[in-house]
XYZ file of C-alpha atoms in Angstrom:
352
model
C 0.294 -11.317 -38.244
C 1.939 -8.449 -39.881
C -1.125 -6.549 -41.242
C -2.349 -6.664 -37.109
C 0.116 -5.088 -36.100
C 0.122 -2.484 -38.417
C -3.866 -2.216 -37.346
C -3.212 -1.916 -33.544
C -0.433 0.273 -33.780
C -2.816 2.771 -36.009
C -5.270 2.250 -33.276
C -2.789 2.860 -30.355
C -1.983 6.485 -32.169
C -5.542 6.879 -32.783
C -6.171 6.481 -28.723
C -2.794 8.560 -27.827
C -4.278 11.456 -30.408
C -7.241 11.209 -28.037
C -6.811 10.913 -24.414
C -3.710 13.669 -25.347
C -6.281 15.837 -27.318
C -8.114 15.659 -23.976
C -5.183 16.537 -21.800
C -4.069 19.225 -23.672
C -7.226 20.706 -23.405
C -8.246 20.421 -19.964
C -4.494 21.010 -18.135
C -4.838 24.036 -20.279
C -7.448 25.719 -18.330
C -6.085 24.549 -15.001
C -2.925 25.753 -16.077
C -4.022 29.160 -16.972
C -7.028 29.867 -13.835
C -3.888 28.657 -11.386
C -1.829 31.126 -13.711
C -4.347 33.888 -12.738
C -4.837 32.667 -9.696
C -1.434 32.057 -7.998
C -0.303 35.479 -9.836
C -0.929 37.842 -7.653
C 0.837 36.091 -4.575
C 3.922 35.556 -6.491
C 6.983 38.055 -6.684
C 7.629 37.741 -10.364
C 5.308 36.171 -13.533
C 7.923 33.148 -13.666
C 7.301 32.409 -9.940
C 3.029 32.054 -10.671
C 4.116 29.736 -13.966
C 6.349 28.086 -11.514
C 3.899 27.649 -8.600
C 0.746 26.884 -11.537
C 3.551 24.381 -12.802
C 3.223 22.808 -9.269
C -0.318 22.577 -8.836
C -1.167 21.275 -12.562
C 1.466 17.996 -11.729
C -0.519 17.528 -8.246
C -3.679 17.919 -10.763
C -2.647 14.907 -12.847
C -3.754 11.965 -11.229
C -7.269 13.169 -9.725
C -8.570 14.313 -13.337
C -6.688 11.005 -15.598
C -9.043 8.663 -15.370
C -11.895 10.866 -16.877
C -9.773 11.640 -19.421
C -8.777 8.048 -20.123
C -12.754 7.829 -20.551
C -12.772 10.516 -22.347
C -10.133 10.317 -24.805
C -11.078 6.323 -25.526
C -15.124 7.445 -25.870
C -13.371 10.447 -28.476
C -11.013 7.571 -29.929
C -14.271 5.735 -30.724
C -16.172 8.351 -32.336
C -13.892 9.553 -34.601
C -12.775 6.375 -35.825
C -17.224 5.390 -36.324
C -17.616 8.662 -38.061
C -14.620 8.136 -40.501
C -16.317 4.539 -40.843
C -12.593 3.122 -40.399
C -13.913 1.389 -37.436
C -15.970 -0.700 -40.495
C -12.663 -1.585 -42.554
C -10.510 -2.733 -39.275
C -13.293 -5.169 -38.857
C -13.054 -5.935 -42.798
C -9.244 -6.967 -41.591
C -10.236 -9.130 -39.705
C -10.164 -7.581 -36.170
C -12.885 -8.345 -34.000
C -14.093 -6.307 -31.013
C -12.029 -7.070 -28.554
C -9.272 -7.449 -30.744
C -9.432 -3.818 -32.095
C -9.719 -2.635 -28.114
C -6.493 -4.244 -26.892
C -4.807 -1.656 -28.168
C -6.687 0.941 -25.999
C -6.556 -1.082 -23.102
C -2.687 -1.398 -23.886
C -2.323 2.414 -23.651
C -4.156 2.495 -21.002
C -2.020 0.350 -18.980
C 0.576 2.584 -20.222
C -0.343 5.614 -18.340
C -0.847 4.250 -15.679
C 2.759 3.166 -15.252
C 3.863 6.147 -16.300
C 1.708 8.208 -14.339
C 2.792 5.761 -11.563
C 6.613 5.936 -11.605
C 7.432 9.059 -13.555
C 4.308 12.057 -12.848
C 4.020 10.938 -8.870
C 7.773 11.432 -7.743
C 8.022 14.818 -9.933
C 5.208 16.184 -8.942
C 6.179 14.768 -4.857
C 9.463 16.883 -6.337
C 7.986 19.798 -6.993
C 5.492 20.236 -4.209
C 7.757 19.048 -1.197
C 11.194 21.807 -2.920
C 9.129 24.452 -0.565
C 7.007 23.000 2.459
C 4.499 24.278 3.555
C 1.890 23.338 6.142
C -0.527 22.770 4.122
C 1.419 19.577 2.742
C 1.211 18.828 7.359
C -1.355 16.913 9.339
C -2.088 19.804 12.279
C -3.560 19.573 15.913
C -5.531 22.724 16.538
C -4.663 24.754 13.435
C -0.572 24.605 14.511
C 1.995 22.666 14.441
C 3.269 20.055 17.682
C 6.363 18.727 17.734
C 7.867 16.216 21.308
C 10.267 14.542 21.546
C 11.790 13.235 24.603
C 16.040 12.313 26.065
C 17.338 11.634 28.712
C 17.037 15.458 30.575
C 13.504 15.066 30.124
C 11.015 16.917 27.117
C 10.634 19.202 24.193
C 7.740 20.571 22.803
C 7.069 22.337 20.155
C 4.687 24.211 18.977
C 4.266 26.701 15.785
C 1.686 28.389 13.429
C 3.747 27.476 10.255
C 6.192 25.863 8.644
C 8.449 27.170 5.879
C 11.632 24.655 4.058
C 15.135 26.873 3.930
C 17.336 24.129 1.623
C 17.513 21.192 3.881
C 16.339 23.395 6.992
C 13.215 24.217 8.670
C 11.849 27.699 9.666
C 8.811 27.413 11.925
C 7.094 30.664 12.348
C 5.597 32.586 15.319
C 7.074 29.345 17.458
C 6.768 28.459 21.460
C 9.137 26.001 22.542
C 8.222 24.137 26.446
C 10.955 22.379 27.304
C 10.462 20.142 30.596
C 13.102 18.508 33.421
C 11.969 14.430 33.345
C 9.459 15.497 36.277
C 7.531 17.287 33.882
C 8.326 20.973 35.483
C 9.049 23.577 32.858
C 12.037 24.822 33.309
C 12.410 26.600 29.819
C 9.939 28.743 27.663
C 11.589 30.300 24.272
C 8.946 32.245 22.347
C 10.650 33.533 18.623
C 9.166 34.642 14.857
C 11.598 31.993 13.547
C 13.058 28.979 14.625
C 15.316 27.115 12.306
C 15.796 23.433 12.536
C 18.538 21.664 11.059
C 20.365 18.535 11.683
C 22.357 19.909 14.003
C 19.845 20.939 16.592
C 17.202 23.545 16.817
C 18.380 27.674 17.048
C 16.866 31.395 17.264
C 19.071 34.054 16.369
C 15.835 36.482 17.877
C 14.285 34.882 20.318
C 12.576 35.715 24.208
C 13.722 33.005 26.773
C 12.421 31.927 30.175
C 13.926 30.006 32.238
C 12.359 30.252 35.512
C 14.921 32.796 37.879
C 13.211 36.247 36.101
C 10.924 37.826 33.433
C 12.076 37.113 29.695
C 15.800 37.498 27.768
C 15.475 38.387 24.592
C 19.150 36.912 22.061
C 20.301 34.210 20.800
C 19.334 30.752 21.869
C 20.232 27.313 20.793
C 19.142 23.684 21.756
C 20.405 20.006 20.706
C 17.655 18.203 18.898
C 16.684 14.490 17.988
C 14.447 15.727 15.299
C 15.771 16.499 12.311
C 14.081 18.235 8.950
C 13.682 14.806 7.447
C 12.452 13.311 10.205
C 9.463 16.045 10.741
C 9.011 15.762 7.393
C 9.076 11.849 7.046
C 6.602 11.306 10.666
C 4.547 14.699 9.307
C 3.967 14.772 5.717
C 0.303 13.455 4.436
C 0.692 10.296 2.536
C 0.150 11.904 -1.721
C 2.959 14.119 -0.638
C 5.261 10.687 -0.784
C 6.680 9.769 -3.935
C 5.618 6.102 -4.828
C 9.295 4.514 -4.211
C 9.630 5.239 -1.133
C 6.426 4.041 0.394
C 7.189 0.331 1.024
C 10.439 2.364 2.769
C 8.256 4.716 5.040
C 5.512 2.755 5.537
C 8.142 0.022 7.208
C 10.126 2.992 8.870
C 6.565 4.084 10.568
C 5.224 0.691 11.775
C 8.255 0.174 13.736
C 7.910 2.903 15.516
C 3.719 2.790 16.097
C 2.626 5.542 14.285
C -0.933 4.963 12.116
C 0.284 4.428 8.219
C -3.643 3.427 6.633
C -3.461 6.874 4.680
C -0.061 5.666 3.423
C -1.121 1.850 2.452
C -4.631 3.324 0.377
C -1.791 5.764 -1.086
C 0.389 3.356 -1.437
C -2.034 0.007 -3.515
C -3.315 3.331 -5.349
C -0.422 4.344 -7.627
C 0.862 0.523 -7.431
C -2.831 -0.425 -9.147
C -3.630 3.166 -10.983
C -2.550 0.848 -14.262
C -6.065 -1.078 -13.162
C -7.970 2.056 -12.627
C -7.012 2.974 -16.112
C -7.858 -0.532 -17.832
C -11.399 0.646 -16.128
C -12.011 3.799 -17.674
C -10.593 2.461 -20.948
C -13.371 -0.086 -20.556
C -16.113 1.895 -19.764
C -15.283 3.858 -22.789
C -15.240 1.334 -24.922
C -19.188 -0.121 -23.852
C -20.224 3.490 -23.854
C -18.268 3.368 -28.389
C -20.552 0.807 -29.148
C -23.185 1.741 -31.293
C -25.356 0.364 -34.148
C -25.243 3.318 -36.298
C -22.874 3.874 -39.490
C -24.017 6.796 -40.053
C -25.566 10.669 -38.003
C -23.694 8.974 -34.765
C -25.226 10.837 -32.185
C -22.160 11.529 -30.043
C -23.248 14.489 -27.400
C -25.644 12.577 -25.553
C -23.412 9.648 -24.757
C -21.110 11.709 -24.151
C -23.323 13.678 -22.074
C -24.332 10.268 -19.405
C -20.815 8.706 -20.406
C -19.132 12.036 -18.261
C -22.269 11.329 -15.206
C -21.186 7.346 -15.256
C -17.900 8.394 -15.156
C -18.331 10.755 -12.733
C -20.217 8.371 -10.327
C -17.221 5.593 -10.762
C -15.589 8.390 -9.420
C -17.966 9.155 -6.019
C -17.576 4.468 -5.832
C -14.417 4.772 -5.973
C -13.347 7.682 -3.112
C -15.853 6.185 -1.314
C -14.143 2.867 -1.489
C -10.994 4.762 -0.677
C -12.400 6.148 2.560
C -13.256 2.905 3.835
C -9.744 1.340 3.121
C -8.798 4.516 4.668
C -10.689 3.804 8.035
C -10.617 0.535 8.156
C -13.786 -0.631 6.827
C -11.848 -2.687 4.453
C -8.621 -3.493 4.073
C -6.908 -1.216 2.134
C -5.874 -3.439 -1.326
C -9.881 -4.541 -1.517
C -10.979 -0.991 -1.133
C -8.543 -0.022 -4.015
C -8.673 -2.986 -6.245
C -12.873 -3.302 -6.022
C -13.799 -0.533 -7.803
C -12.126 -1.100 -10.411
C -12.753 -4.931 -11.056
C -16.489 -3.803 -10.454
C -15.996 -1.536 -13.552
C -14.690 -3.863 -16.276
C -17.100 -6.384 -15.011
C -20.358 -4.084 -15.704
C -18.411 -2.760 -19.813
C -17.343 -6.078 -20.414
C -20.660 -7.154 -20.088
C -22.552 -4.938 -22.089
C -20.116 -5.035 -24.278
C -20.545 -8.707 -24.736
C -24.240 -7.799 -24.908
C -23.892 -5.680 -27.610
C -24.844 -6.731 -31.130
C -22.345 -4.833 -33.356
C -23.427 -6.455 -36.469
């Protein structure tokens, strides 16, 4: 038993080394390209570095399954090339026992990605909220609220975040009475929404009496920066820990949350997806060759298969988001299919 624990730790280190090497190369390339791309649009190189780091954290969940697959394949290749897998087999570990550390490592990575990386990525990306994080209608931001005095409708071309407040740029506000008659129109370059209402230091105000009057403007509003973000943020801009509460809140007010359910189940079953990619990597690492192991062709075929699996996963996600399939079924079906197919291949492969 003690011998098996040592071998399991050894295989787990090899797995993390393979995945870490792949992640280091991919993250380095993405970070360098993003930094060069963001450098002209940032005032300093430090700001460009922080912007590139934020973008990198958003990309990590996208290429993490592929990194698991390539890391598993790389670790298995190194074990075969150095004949260490023969020694491990001679020590009494079956192929299934040799695969356990890889699957355990993939599960750990999936758990960390869901519980740590996702919330951290959301925190970075929502510190400075922009229109890229919102669902737009006709290329603009539209907000509408009703109260006892009538209706307020806001249209803005873009949005920035100023600490806890939201700043709407090139905004127009229409104020209507309960009979839907227009009583006031406000046009301003910047309108700030805070917990105390809407404000503008310099706005053109039309109240139906005369022409536009320029001056400061304020209006009480039931909208707050938090409620606006909760309603209009895209599902991937809400952390895993906040999604259950957010979904219940949105369901209570009748807002569609199918996309948020897909995001929640995706994050919850991300460890299962990591296990599926590790199983696929183990299947492609099976070989009868003890010498002159040809890594290139298998790696190339594996990459193509990995992209095909990624396409299938995205297709099922789309079916879940559109309501064709239940969200939970759309998320767990692809990993289970991959695990079943890879498991059949591994069981049918004669390694002796």
